[in-house]
Amino acid sequence: MRTPDRHAWQRLASRAVALGVAVGAVAGCTADPGPDPVPSVRTTVAASPTGDAAPPASTLPPVPVQDAVAPPPEAVVAPVRLQVPELALDMPVDAVGVAADGSMEVPPDADRAGWYRFGPGPASAEGTTLLAGHVDSRLSGIGPFADLRRLAPGAQVQVTTSDGAVKPYVVVDVTKVPKETAPLEDWFSRDGSPRLVLVTCGGAWRQDVGHYTDNVVVTAEPG
C-alpha cells in the first residue's frame, strides 16, 4: 500500500506534467515518432506521476499532516470503450500514464485509444476526460482516429466505463490547431464542466522532426 506522502507526490507530479505531457501525447501520433522536436517541454517534467524516479525529498513541497487518517482519493472510473456511430468507430481504450521521457503514453496500436489516467474520467463531476490516439502506426496502419476530422457539431459519442455504464456525449467543436499553439492547460483541466476531449494528429507529416504539424481536437459535452 502506498503511503499518504506517495499519494500527495503523485497528485503534485500529475499536475506538474499537465503542461509537459500534452505535446508529448500527440507530437508523435505514430508508433515511430523520430527525433524529439520540443526538448524544452520535456525538461519541465521532474518525474513521472508513477514516481519511478522521485526527486530528492528536499525538492518536494511539504505535505500537511493531519491527526486523523485521510480518506483515500475518490476512485476514477476508467473508460474502456469509445464509440462514434457516425464514423462506425468502435475501439478499446487503455489507461495510460506518463512515459520515462515525460511524454504521455499512447497505445502503439492505432486501433486503440489511450485515456490519461491521472486526470478525470467520464463519471467525474468536473474536468476533462482526455483520450488520445495515433492517427496511424506501423503496427496497424491507418487508425480510426484518422476520421475524427470528419465529425461536426451534433455528432454522437459514447464512452463505456469499466463498471459497464455508457456515457453519452454530443460533439460541440472540431478543430485543427498547430502543435505550437495547442491549448495544453485546456486539454488537461481538472475543473470546470465535465467534457470529453479526443486528440490525434493532422496536417502534414514532417520527416525532419518525426511528427505531423497539427492536432485534430474533438470536444464533446455530456448529452
CSV table of N, CA and C in Angstrom, one decimal, residues 1-171:
chain,number,residue,atom,x,y,z
A,1,MET,N,0.9,-1.2,0.0
A,1,MET,CA,0.0,0.0,0.0
A,1,MET,C,0.9,1.2,0.0
A,2,ARG,N,0.5,2.2,-0.8
A,2,ARG,CA,1.3,3.4,-0.8
A,2,ARG,C,1.0,4.4,0.3
A,3,THR,N,2.0,5.1,0.8
A,3,THR,CA,1.8,6.0,1.9
A,3,THR,C,1.1,7.3,1.5
A,4,PRO,N,0.5,8.0,2.4
A,4,PRO,CA,-0.1,9.3,2.1
A,4,PRO,C,0.9,10.2,1.4
A,5,ASP,N,2.2,10.2,1.8
A,5,ASP,CA,3.2,11.0,1.1
A,5,ASP,C,3.3,10.7,-0.4
A,6,ARG,N,3.2,9.4,-0.7
A,6,ARG,CA,3.3,9.0,-2.1
A,6,ARG,C,2.1,9.5,-2.9
A,7,HIS,N,0.9,9.4,-2.3
A,7,HIS,CA,-0.3,9.9,-2.9
A,7,HIS,C,-0.1,11.4,-3.2
A,8,ALA,N,0.3,12.1,-2.2
A,8,ALA,CA,0.5,13.5,-2.4
A,8,ALA,C,1.5,13.9,-3.5
A,9,TRP,N,2.6,13.1,-3.5
A,9,TRP,CA,3.5,13.4,-4.6
A,9,TRP,C,3.0,13.1,-6.0
A,10,GLN,N,2.2,12.0,-6.1
A,10,GLN,CA,1.6,11.6,-7.4
A,10,GLN,C,0.6,12.7,-7.8
A,11,ARG,N,-0.1,13.3,-6.9
A,11,ARG,CA,-1.0,14.4,-7.3
A,11,ARG,C,-0.3,15.6,-7.8
A,12,LEU,N,0.8,15.9,-7.0
A,12,LEU,CA,1.6,17.1,-7.4
A,12,LEU,C,2.3,16.8,-8.7
A,13,ALA,N,2.8,15.6,-8.9
A,13,ALA,CA,3.6,15.3,-10.1
A,13,ALA,C,2.6,15.3,-11.3
A,14,SER,N,1.4,14.8,-11.1
A,14,SER,CA,0.5,14.8,-12.3
A,14,SER,C,0.1,16.2,-12.7
A,15,ARG,N,0.0,17.1,-11.7
A,15,ARG,CA,-0.3,18.5,-12.1
A,15,ARG,C,0.9,19.1,-12.8
A,16,ALA,N,2.1,18.7,-12.4
A,16,ALA,CA,3.3,19.3,-13.0
A,16,ALA,C,3.5,18.9,-14.4
A,17,VAL,N,3.0,17.7,-14.8
A,17,VAL,CA,3.2,17.3,-16.1
A,17,VAL,C,2.1,17.7,-17.0
A,18,ALA,N,1.1,18.4,-16.5
A,18,ALA,CA,-0.1,18.7,-17.3
A,18,ALA,C,0.3,19.6,-18.5
A,19,LEU,N,1.3,20.5,-18.4
A,19,LEU,CA,1.7,21.3,-19.5
A,19,LEU,C,2.7,20.5,-20.3
A,20,GLY,N,3.5,19.6,-19.7
A,20,GLY,CA,4.5,18.9,-20.5
A,20,GLY,C,4.0,17.8,-21.3
A,21,VAL,N,3.1,17.0,-20.8
A,21,VAL,CA,2.8,15.7,-21.5
A,21,VAL,C,1.9,16.0,-22.7
A,22,ALA,N,1.2,17.1,-22.7
A,22,ALA,CA,0.2,17.3,-23.8
A,22,ALA,C,0.9,17.3,-25.1
A,23,VAL,N,2.0,18.0,-25.2
A,23,VAL,CA,2.7,18.0,-26.5
A,23,VAL,C,3.3,16.6,-26.8
A,24,GLY,N,3.8,15.9,-25.8
A,24,GLY,CA,4.3,14.6,-26.0
A,24,GLY,C,3.2,13.6,-26.3
A,25,ALA,N,2.0,13.8,-25.9
A,25,ALA,CA,0.9,12.9,-26.1
A,25,ALA,C,0.6,12.8,-27.6
A,26,VAL,N,0.7,13.9,-28.3
A,26,VAL,CA,0.3,13.9,-29.7
A,26,VAL,C,1.4,14.3,-30.6
A,27,ALA,N,2.6,14.6,-30.1
A,27,ALA,CA,3.7,15.0,-31.0
A,27,ALA,C,4.1,13.9,-32.0
A,28,GLY,N,4.0,12.6,-31.5
A,28,GLY,CA,4.4,11.5,-32.3
A,28,GLY,C,3.3,11.0,-33.2
A,29,CYS,N,2.2,10.8,-32.7
A,29,CYS,CA,1.0,10.4,-33.4
A,29,CYS,C,1.2,9.2,-34.4
A,30,THR,N,2.4,8.6,-34.3
A,30,THR,CA,2.7,7.3,-35.0
A,30,THR,C,3.5,6.6,-34.0
A,31,ALA,N,3.6,5.3,-34.2
A,31,ALA,CA,4.4,4.5,-33.2
A,31,ALA,C,5.9,4.8,-33.3
A,32,ASP,N,6.3,5.5,-34.3
A,32,ASP,CA,7.8,5.8,-34.5
A,32,ASP,C,7.9,7.3,-34.6
A,33,PRO,N,7.9,8.0,-33.5
A,33,PRO,CA,7.9,9.5,-33.6
A,33,PRO,C,9.1,10.1,-34.1
A,34,GLY,N,10.3,9.5,-34.1
A,34,GLY,CA,11.5,10.1,-34.6
A,34,GLY,C,12.1,11.1,-33.6
A,35,PRO,N,13.0,12.0,-34.0
A,35,PRO,CA,13.7,12.9,-33.1
A,35,PRO,C,12.7,13.8,-32.4
A,36,ASP,N,13.1,14.2,-31.2
A,36,ASP,CA,12.3,15.0,-30.3
A,36,ASP,C,12.4,16.4,-30.8
A,37,PRO,N,11.2,17.0,-31.2
A,37,PRO,CA,11.3,18.4,-31.7
A,37,PRO,C,11.1,19.4,-30.6
A,38,VAL,N,10.8,19.0,-29.4
A,38,VAL,CA,10.5,20.0,-28.4
A,38,VAL,C,11.2,19.6,-27.1
A,39,PRO,N,12.5,19.6,-27.1
A,39,PRO,CA,13.2,19.2,-25.8
A,39,PRO,C,12.9,20.1,-24.7
A,40,SER,N,12.6,21.3,-24.9
A,40,SER,CA,12.4,22.3,-23.8
A,40,SER,C,11.1,21.9,-23.0
A,41,VAL,N,10.2,21.3,-23.7
A,41,VAL,CA,8.9,20.9,-23.0
A,41,VAL,C,9.2,19.7,-22.0
A,42,ARG,N,10.0,18.7,-22.5
A,42,ARG,CA,10.2,17.6,-21.7
A,42,ARG,C,11.1,17.9,-20.5
A,43,THR,N,11.9,18.9,-20.6
A,43,THR,CA,12.8,19.2,-19.4
A,43,THR,C,12.0,19.8,-18.3
A,44,THR,N,10.7,20.2,-18.5
A,44,THR,CA,9.9,20.7,-17.4
A,44,THR,C,9.4,19.7,-16.5
A,45,VAL,N,9.5,18.4,-16.9
A,45,VAL,CA,9.0,17.3,-16.1
A,45,VAL,C,10.0,16.8,-15.2
A,46,ALA,N,9.9,16.9,-13.9
A,46,ALA,CA,10.9,16.4,-12.9
A,46,ALA,C,10.8,14.9,-12.8
A,47,ALA,N,9.6,14.4,-12.8
A,47,ALA,CA,9.4,12.9,-12.6
A,47,ALA,C,8.1,12.6,-13.1
A,48,SER,N,7.9,11.3,-13.5
A,48,SER,CA,6.6,10.9,-14.0
A,48,SER,C,5.7,10.7,-12.8
A,49,PRO,N,4.4,10.7,-13.0
A,49,PRO,CA,3.4,10.5,-11.9
A,49,PRO,C,3.5,9.2,-11.2
A,50,THR,N,4.1,8.2,-11.9
A,50,THR,CA,4.2,6.9,-11.3
A,50,THR,C,5.2,6.9,-10.2
A,51,GLY,N,6.1,7.9,-10.1
A,51,GLY,CA,7.0,8.0,-9.0
A,51,GLY,C,8.2,7.1,-9.2
A,52,ASP,N,8.5,6.6,-10.4
A,52,ASP,CA,9.6,5.7,-10.6
A,52,ASP,C,10.9,6.3,-10.3
A,53,ALA,N,11.0,7.6,-10.5
A,53,ALA,CA,12.3,8.3,-10.2
A,53,ALA,C,12.0,9.6,-9.5
A,54,ALA,N,11.6,9.5,-8.3
A,54,ALA,CA,11.2,10.7,-7.5
A,54,ALA,C,12.4,11.5,-7.2
A,55,PRO,N,12.3,12.9,-7.2
A,55,PRO,CA,13.4,13.7,-6.9
A,55,PRO,C,13.7,13.7,-5.4
A,56,PRO,N,14.9,14.2,-5.0
A,56,PRO,CA,15.2,14.2,-3.5
A,56,PRO,C,14.1,14.8,-2.7
A,57,ALA,N,14.0,14.3,-1.5
A,57,ALA,CA,12.9,14.8,-0.6
A,57,ALA,C,13.0,16.3,-0.4
A,58,SER,N,14.2,16.9,-0.4
A,58,SER,CA,14.3,18.3,-0.2
A,58,SER,C,13.6,19.2,-1.3
A,59,THR,N,13.4,18.6,-2.4
A,59,THR,CA,12.7,19.3,-3.5
A,59,THR,C,11.2,19.2,-3.5
A,60,LEU,N,10.7,18.4,-2.7
A,60,LEU,CA,9.2,18.2,-2.6
A,60,LEU,C,8.5,19.2,-1.7
A,61,PRO,N,7.4,19.7,-2.1
A,61,PRO,CA,6.6,20.6,-1.3
A,61,PRO,C,6.2,19.9,0.0
A,62,PRO,N,6.1,20.6,1.1
A,62,PRO,CA,5.7,19.9,2.4
A,62,PRO,C,4.3,19.4,2.3
A,63,VAL,N,4.1,18.2,2.9
A,63,VAL,CA,2.8,17.6,2.9
A,63,VAL,C,2.1,17.9,4.2
A,64,PRO,N,0.9,18.5,4.2
A,64,PRO,CA,0.2,18.7,5.5
A,64,PRO,C,0.0,17.5,6.3
A,65,VAL,N,0.2,17.5,7.6
A,65,VAL,CA,0.0,16.4,8.5
A,65,VAL,C,-1.4,16.5,9.2
A,66,GLN,N,-2.2,15.5,9.1
A,66,GLN,CA,-3.5,15.5,9.8
A,66,GLN,C,-3.5,14.5,10.9
A,67,ASP,N,-4.3,14.8,12.0
A,67,ASP,CA,-4.4,14.0,13.1
A,67,ASP,C,-5.0,12.7,12.8
A,68,ALA,N,-6.1,12.7,11.9
A,68,ALA,CA,-6.8,11.5,11.5
A,68,ALA,C,-6.2,11.0,10.2
A,69,VAL,N,-6.5,9.8,9.9
A,69,VAL,CA,-6.1,9.2,8.6
A,69,VAL,C,-7.0,9.8,7.5
A,70,ALA,N,-6.3,10.3,6.5
A,70,ALA,CA,-7.0,11.0,5.4
A,70,ALA,C,-7.7,9.9,4.6
A,71,PRO,N,-8.9,10.2,4.1
A,71,PRO,CA,-9.7,9.2,3.3
A,71,PRO,C,-8.9,9.1,2.0
A,72,PRO,N,-9.1,7.9,1.4
A,72,PRO,CA,-8.4,7.7,0.1
A,72,PRO,C,-9.0,8.6,-1.0
A,73,PRO,N,-8.2,9.0,-2.0
A,73,PRO,CA,-8.8,9.8,-3.1
A,73,PRO,C,-9.9,9.1,-3.8
A,74,GLU,N,-10.9,9.9,-4.3
A,74,GLU,CA,-12.0,9.3,-5.0
A,74,GLU,C,-11.5,8.5,-6.2
A,75,ALA,N,-12.0,7.3,-6.3
A,75,ALA,CA,-11.6,6.5,-7.4
A,75,ALA,C,-12.2,7.0,-8.7
A,76,VAL,N,-11.4,7.0,-9.7
A,76,VAL,CA,-11.9,7.5,-11.0
A,76,VAL,C,-12.2,6.2,-11.9
A,77,VAL,N,-13.5,6.2,-12.4
A,77,VAL,CA,-13.9,5.0,-13.2
A,77,VAL,C,-13.3,5.2,-14.6
A,78,ALA,N,-12.6,4.2,-15.0
A,78,ALA,CA,-11.9,4.2,-16.2
A,78,ALA,C,-12.8,4.0,-17.4
A,79,PRO,N,-12.6,4.7,-18.5
A,79,PRO,CA,-13.2,4.4,-19.8
A,79,PRO,C,-12.5,3.2,-20.4
A,80,VAL,N,-13.3,2.3,-21.0
A,80,VAL,CA,-12.7,1.1,-21.6
A,80,VAL,C,-13.1,0.9,-23.1
A,81,ARG,N,-14.1,1.7,-23.6
A,81,ARG,CA,-14.6,1.6,-25.0
A,81,ARG,C,-15.1,3.0,-25.5
A,82,LEU,N,-14.7,3.3,-26.7
A,82,LEU,CA,-15.1,4.5,-27.3
A,82,LEU,C,-15.9,4.2,-28.6
A,83,GLN,N,-17.0,4.8,-28.8
A,83,GLN,CA,-17.8,4.6,-30.0
A,83,GLN,C,-18.3,5.9,-30.6
A,84,VAL,N,-18.2,6.0,-31.9
A,84,VAL,CA,-18.7,7.2,-32.6
A,84,VAL,C,-19.5,6.6,-33.8
A,85,PRO,N,-20.8,6.4,-33.6
A,85,PRO,CA,-21.6,5.7,-34.6
A,85,PRO,C,-21.5,6.3,-36.0
A,86,GLU,N,-21.4,7.7,-36.1
A,86,GLU,CA,-21.4,8.3,-37.4
A,86,GLU,C,-20.1,7.9,-38.2
A,87,LEU,N,-19.1,7.5,-37.5
A,87,LEU,CA,-17.8,7.1,-38.2
A,87,LEU,C,-17.7,5.5,-38.2
A,88,ALA,N,-18.7,4.8,-37.6
A,88,ALA,CA,-18.5,3.4,-37.4
A,88,ALA,C,-17.3,3.1,-36.6
A,89,LEU,N,-17.0,4.0,-35.7
A,89,LEU,CA,-15.8,3.9,-34.8
A,89,LEU,C,-16.1,3.1,-33.6
A,90,ASP,N,-15.4,2.1,-33.3
A,90,ASP,CA,-15.7,1.3,-32.1
A,90,ASP,C,-14.3,0.7,-31.7
A,91,MET,N,-13.7,1.3,-30.6
A,91,MET,CA,-12.3,0.9,-30.3
A,91,MET,C,-12.2,0.8,-28.8
A,92,PRO,N,-11.3,-0.1,-28.3
A,92,PRO,CA,-11.0,-0.2,-26.9
A,92,PRO,C,-10.1,1.0,-26.4
A,93,VAL,N,-10.2,1.3,-25.1
A,93,VAL,CA,-9.5,2.4,-24.5
A,93,VAL,C,-8.6,1.8,-23.4
A,94,ASP,N,-7.3,2.1,-23.4
A,94,ASP,CA,-6.4,1.7,-22.4
A,94,ASP,C,-6.1,2.8,-21.5
A,95,ALA,N,-5.9,2.6,-20.2
A,95,ALA,CA,-5.5,3.6,-19.2
A,95,ALA,C,-4.0,3.7,-19.4
A,96,VAL,N,-3.5,5.0,-19.6
A,96,VAL,CA,-2.1,5.3,-19.8
A,96,VAL,C,-1.7,6.4,-18.9
A,97,GLY,N,-0.3,6.4,-18.7
A,97,GLY,CA,0.2,7.5,-17.8
A,97,GLY,C,1.2,8.3,-18.5
A,98,VAL,N,2.4,8.4,-17.9
A,98,VAL,CA,3.5,9.3,-18.4
A,98,VAL,C,4.7,8.4,-18.7
A,99,ALA,N,5.3,8.5,-19.8
A,99,ALA,CA,6.5,7.7,-20.2
A,99,ALA,C,7.7,8.3,-19.5
A,100,ALA,N,8.8,7.5,-19.5
A,100,ALA,CA,10.0,7.9,-18.8
A,100,ALA,C,10.6,9.2,-19.4
A,101,ASP,N,10.3,9.6,-20.6
A,101,ASP,CA,10.8,10.8,-21.2
A,101,ASP,C,9.9,12.0,-20.9
A,102,GLY,N,8.8,11.8,-20.2
A,102,GLY,CA,7.9,12.9,-19.8
A,102,GLY,C,6.7,13.1,-20.7
A,103,SER,N,6.6,12.3,-21.8
A,103,SER,CA,5.5,12.4,-22.7
A,103,SER,C,4.4,11.5,-22.2
A,104,MET,N,3.2,11.8,-22.6
A,104,MET,CA,2.0,11.0,-22.3
A,104,MET,C,2.1,9.7,-23.1
A,105,GLU,N,1.9,8.6,-22.5
A,105,GLU,CA,1.9,7.3,-23.2
A,105,GLU,C,0.7,7.3,-24.1
A,106,VAL,N,0.8,6.7,-25.2
A,106,VAL,CA,-0.3,6.4,-26.2
A,106,VAL,C,-0.1,5.0,-26.7
A,107,PRO,N,-1.1,4.2,-26.7
A,107,PRO,CA,-1.0,2.8,-27.2
A,107,PRO,C,-0.3,2.8,-28.6
A,108,PRO,N,0.6,1.9,-28.8
A,108,PRO,CA,1.3,1.9,-30.1
A,108,PRO,C,0.4,1.4,-31.2
A,109,ASP,N,-0.6,0.8,-30.9
A,109,ASP,CA,-1.6,0.3,-31.9
A,109,ASP,C,-2.6,1.4,-32.2
A,110,ALA,N,-2.7,1.9,-33.4
A,110,ALA,CA,-3.6,2.9,-33.8
A,110,ALA,C,-5.0,2.5,-33.7
A,111,ASP,N,-5.3,1.3,-33.5
A,111,ASP,CA,-6.7,0.8,-33.3
A,111,ASP,C,-7.1,0.9,-31.8
A,112,ARG,N,-6.3,1.4,-31.0
A,112,ARG,CA,-6.6,1.6,-29.5
A,112,ARG,C,-6.4,3.0,-29.1
A,113,ALA,N,-7.2,3.5,-28.2
A,113,ALA,CA,-7.1,4.9,-27.7
A,113,ALA,C,-6.5,4.8,-26.3
A,114,GLY,N,-5.9,5.9,-25.9
A,114,GLY,CA,-5.3,5.9,-24.5
A,114,GLY,C,-6.0,7.0,-23.7
A,115,TRP,N,-6.4,6.6,-22.5
A,115,TRP,CA,-7.0,7.6,-21.5
A,115,TRP,C,-6.0,8.0,-20.5
A,116,TYR,N,-5.8,9.3,-20.3
A,116,TYR,CA,-4.9,9.9,-19.4
A,116,TYR,C,-5.4,9.6,-18.0
A,117,ARG,N,-4.9,8.6,-17.3
A,117,ARG,CA,-5.4,8.1,-16.1
A,117,ARG,C,-5.2,8.9,-14.9
A,118,PHE,N,-4.3,9.9,-15.0
A,118,PHE,CA,-4.1,10.8,-13.9
A,118,PHE,C,-5.1,12.0,-13.9
A,119,GLY,N,-6.0,12.0,-14.9
A,119,GLY,CA,-7.0,13.1,-15.0
A,119,GLY,C,-8.4,12.6,-14.7
A,120,PRO,N,-9.4,13.4,-14.9
A,120,PRO,CA,-10.8,13.0,-14.7
A,120,PRO,C,-11.2,11.8,-15.6
A,121,GLY,N,-12.3,11.2,-15.3
A,121,GLY,CA,-12.9,10.1,-16.1
A,121,GLY,C,-14.3,10.5,-16.5
A,122,PRO,N,-15.0,9.7,-17.3
A,122,PRO,CA,-16.3,10.0,-17.7
A,122,PRO,C,-17.3,10.2,-16.6
A,123,ALA,N,-17.1,9.6,-15.4
A,123,ALA,CA,-18.0,9.7,-14.3
A,123,ALA,C,-17.7,10.8,-13.4
A,124,SER,N,-16.6,11.5,-13.6
A,124,SER,CA,-16.1,12.6,-12.7
A,124,SER,C,-17.1,13.8,-12.8
A,125,ALA,N,-17.3,14.5,-11.7
A,125,ALA,CA,-18.2,15.6,-11.7
A,125,ALA,C,-17.7,16.8,-12.4
A,126,GLU,N,-16.4,16.9,-12.6
A,126,GLU,CA,-15.9,18.1,-13.3
A,126,GLU,C,-14.6,17.7,-14.0
A,127,GLY,N,-14.1,18.5,-14.9
A,127,GLY,CA,-12.9,18.3,-15.6
A,127,GLY,C,-13.0,17.6,-16.9
A,128,THR,N,-11.8,17.5,-17.6
A,128,THR,CA,-11.8,17.0,-18.9
A,128,THR,C,-11.3,15.5,-18.9
A,129,THR,N,-12.1,14.6,-19.6
A,129,THR,CA,-11.6,13.3,-19.8
A,129,THR,C,-10.9,13.3,-21.2
A,130,LEU,N,-9.6,13.0,-21.1
A,130,LEU,CA,-8.7,13.1,-22.3
A,130,LEU,C,-8.4,11.8,-22.9
A,131,LEU,N,-8.8,11.6,-24.1
A,131,LEU,CA,-8.4,10.4,-24.9
A,131,LEU,C,-7.5,10.8,-26.1
A,132,ALA,N,-6.4,10.1,-26.2
A,132,ALA,CA,-5.5,10.4,-27.4
A,132,ALA,C,-5.2,9.1,-28.1
A,133,GLY,N,-5.0,9.2,-29.4
A,133,GLY,CA,-4.7,8.1,-30.2
A,133,GLY,C,-3.8,8.4,-31.4
A,134,HIS,N,-3.1,7.5,-31.9
A,134,HIS,CA,-2.3,7.7,-33.1
A,134,HIS,C,-3.2,7.7,-34.3
A,135,VAL,N,-2.9,8.6,-35.2
A,135,VAL,CA,-3.7,8.7,-36.5
A,135,VAL,C,-3.3,7.5,-37.4
A,136,ASP,N,-2.1,7.0,-37.2
A,136,ASP,CA,-1.6,5.8,-37.9
A,136,ASP,C,-0.4,5.2,-37.2
A,137,SER,N,-0.1,4.0,-37.5
A,137,SER,CA,1.1,3.4,-36.9
A,137,SER,C,1.6,2.2,-37.8
A,138,ARG,N,2.9,1.9,-37.7
A,138,ARG,CA,3.4,0.8,-38.5
A,138,ARG,C,2.8,-0.5,-38.1
A,139,LEU,N,2.3,-0.6,-36.8
A,139,LEU,CA,1.7,-1.8,-36.3
A,139,LEU,C,0.4,-2.1,-37.0
A,140,SER,N,-0.5,-1.1,-37.2
A,140,SER,CA,-1.8,-1.3,-37.6
A,140,SER,C,-2.3,-0.5,-38.8
A,141,GLY,N,-1.4,0.4,-39.3
A,141,GLY,CA,-1.7,1.2,-40.5
A,141,GLY,C,-2.6,2.4,-40.0
A,142,ILE,N,-3.5,2.9,-40.9
A,142,ILE,CA,-4.4,4.0,-40.6
A,142,ILE,C,-5.3,3.6,-39.5
A,143,GLY,N,-5.5,4.4,-38.5
A,143,GLY,CA,-6.3,4.1,-37.3
A,143,GLY,C,-7.7,4.8,-37.4
A,144,PRO,N,-8.6,4.4,-36.6
A,144,PRO,CA,-9.9,5.1,-36.5
A,144,PRO,C,-9.9,6.6,-36.3
A,145,PHE,N,-8.9,7.0,-35.5
A,145,PHE,CA,-8.8,8.5,-35.2
A,145,PHE,C,-8.5,9.3,-36.4
A,146,ALA,N,-8.1,8.7,-37.5
A,146,ALA,CA,-7.9,9.5,-38.7
A,146,ALA,C,-9.2,10.1,-39.3
A,147,ASP,N,-10.3,9.6,-38.9
A,147,ASP,CA,-11.6,10.1,-39.3
A,147,ASP,C,-12.2,11.1,-38.4
A,148,LEU,N,-11.5,11.4,-37.3
A,148,LEU,CA,-12.1,12.4,-36.4
A,148,LEU,C,-12.3,13.8,-37.0
A,149,ARG,N,-11.5,14.1,-38.0
A,149,ARG,CA,-11.6,15.4,-38.7
A,149,ARG,C,-12.9,15.5,-39.4
A,150,ARG,N,-13.6,14.4,-39.7
A,150,ARG,CA,-14.8,14.4,-40.5
A,150,ARG,C,-16.0,14.8,-39.6
A,151,LEU,N,-15.9,14.7,-38.3
A,151,LEU,CA,-17.0,15.0,-37.4
A,151,LEU,C,-17.4,16.4,-37.4
A,152,ALA,N,-18.7,16.7,-37.1
A,152,ALA,CA,-19.2,18.0,-37.0
A,152,ALA,C,-20.0,18.1,-35.7
A,153,PRO,N,-20.2,19.4,-35.2
A,153,PRO,CA,-21.0,19.5,-34.0
A,153,PRO,C,-22.4,18.8,-34.1
A,154,GLY,N,-22.8,18.2,-33.1
A,154,GLY,CA,-24.0,17.4,-33.1
A,154,GLY,C,-23.8,15.9,-33.2
A,155,ALA,N,-22.6,15.5,-33.6
A,155,ALA,CA,-22.4,14.1,-33.7
A,155,ALA,C,-22.4,13.4,-32.3
A,156,GLN,N,-22.8,12.2,-32.3
A,156,GLN,CA,-23.0,11.4,-31.0
A,156,GLN,C,-21.7,10.6,-30.7
A,157,VAL,N,-21.3,10.6,-29.4
A,157,VAL,CA,-20.2,9.8,-29.0
A,157,VAL,C,-20.6,9.1,-27.7
A,158,GLN,N,-20.1,7.9,-27.6
A,158,GLN,CA,-20.4,7.1,-26.4
A,158,GLN,C,-19.1,6.5,-25.8
A,159,VAL,N,-19.0,6.6,-24.5
A,159,VAL,CA,-17.9,6.0,-23.8
A,159,VAL,C,-18.4,5.1,-22.8
A,160,THR,N,-18.0,3.8,-22.8
A,160,THR,CA,-18.3,2.8,-21.9
A,160,THR,C,-17.2,2.7,-20.8
A,161,THR,N,-17.6,2.7,-19.5
A,161,THR,CA,-16.7,2.7,-18.4
A,161,THR,C,-16.5,1.2,-17.9
A,162,SER,N,-15.5,1.1,-17.0
A,162,SER,CA,-15.2,-0.3,-16.5
A,162,SER,C,-16.3,-0.9,-15.7
A,163,ASP,N,-17.3,-0.1,-15.2
A,163,ASP,CA,-18.4,-0.6,-14.4
A,163,ASP,C,-19.6,-0.9,-15.3
A,164,GLY,N,-19.4,-0.8,-16.6
A,164,GLY,CA,-20.5,-1.2,-17.6
A,164,GLY,C,-21.4,0.0,-17.9
A,165,ALA,N,-21.2,1.1,-17.3
A,165,ALA,CA,-22.1,2.3,-17.7
A,165,ALA,C,-21.7,2.9,-19.0
A,166,VAL,N,-22.7,3.4,-19.7
A,166,VAL,CA,-22.4,4.1,-21.0
A,166,VAL,C,-22.7,5.6,-20.9
A,167,LYS,N,-21.7,6.4,-21.1
A,167,LYS,CA,-21.8,7.8,-21.0
A,167,LYS,C,-22.0,8.4,-22.4
A,168,PRO,N,-23.1,9.1,-22.7
A,168,PRO,CA,-23.3,9.7,-24.0
A,168,PRO,C,-22.7,11.1,-24.0
A,169,TYR,N,-22.2,11.5,-25.1
A,169,TYR,CA,-21.7,12.8,-25.4
A,169,TYR,C,-22.2,13.3,-26.7
A,170,VAL,N,-22.2,14.7,-26.8
A,170,VAL,CA,-22.5,15.3,-28.1
A,170,VAL,C,-21.3,16.2,-28.5
A,171,VAL,N,-20.9,16.1,-29.7
A,171,VAL,CA,-19.7,16.9,-30.2
A,171,VAL,C,-20.2,18.4,-30.3
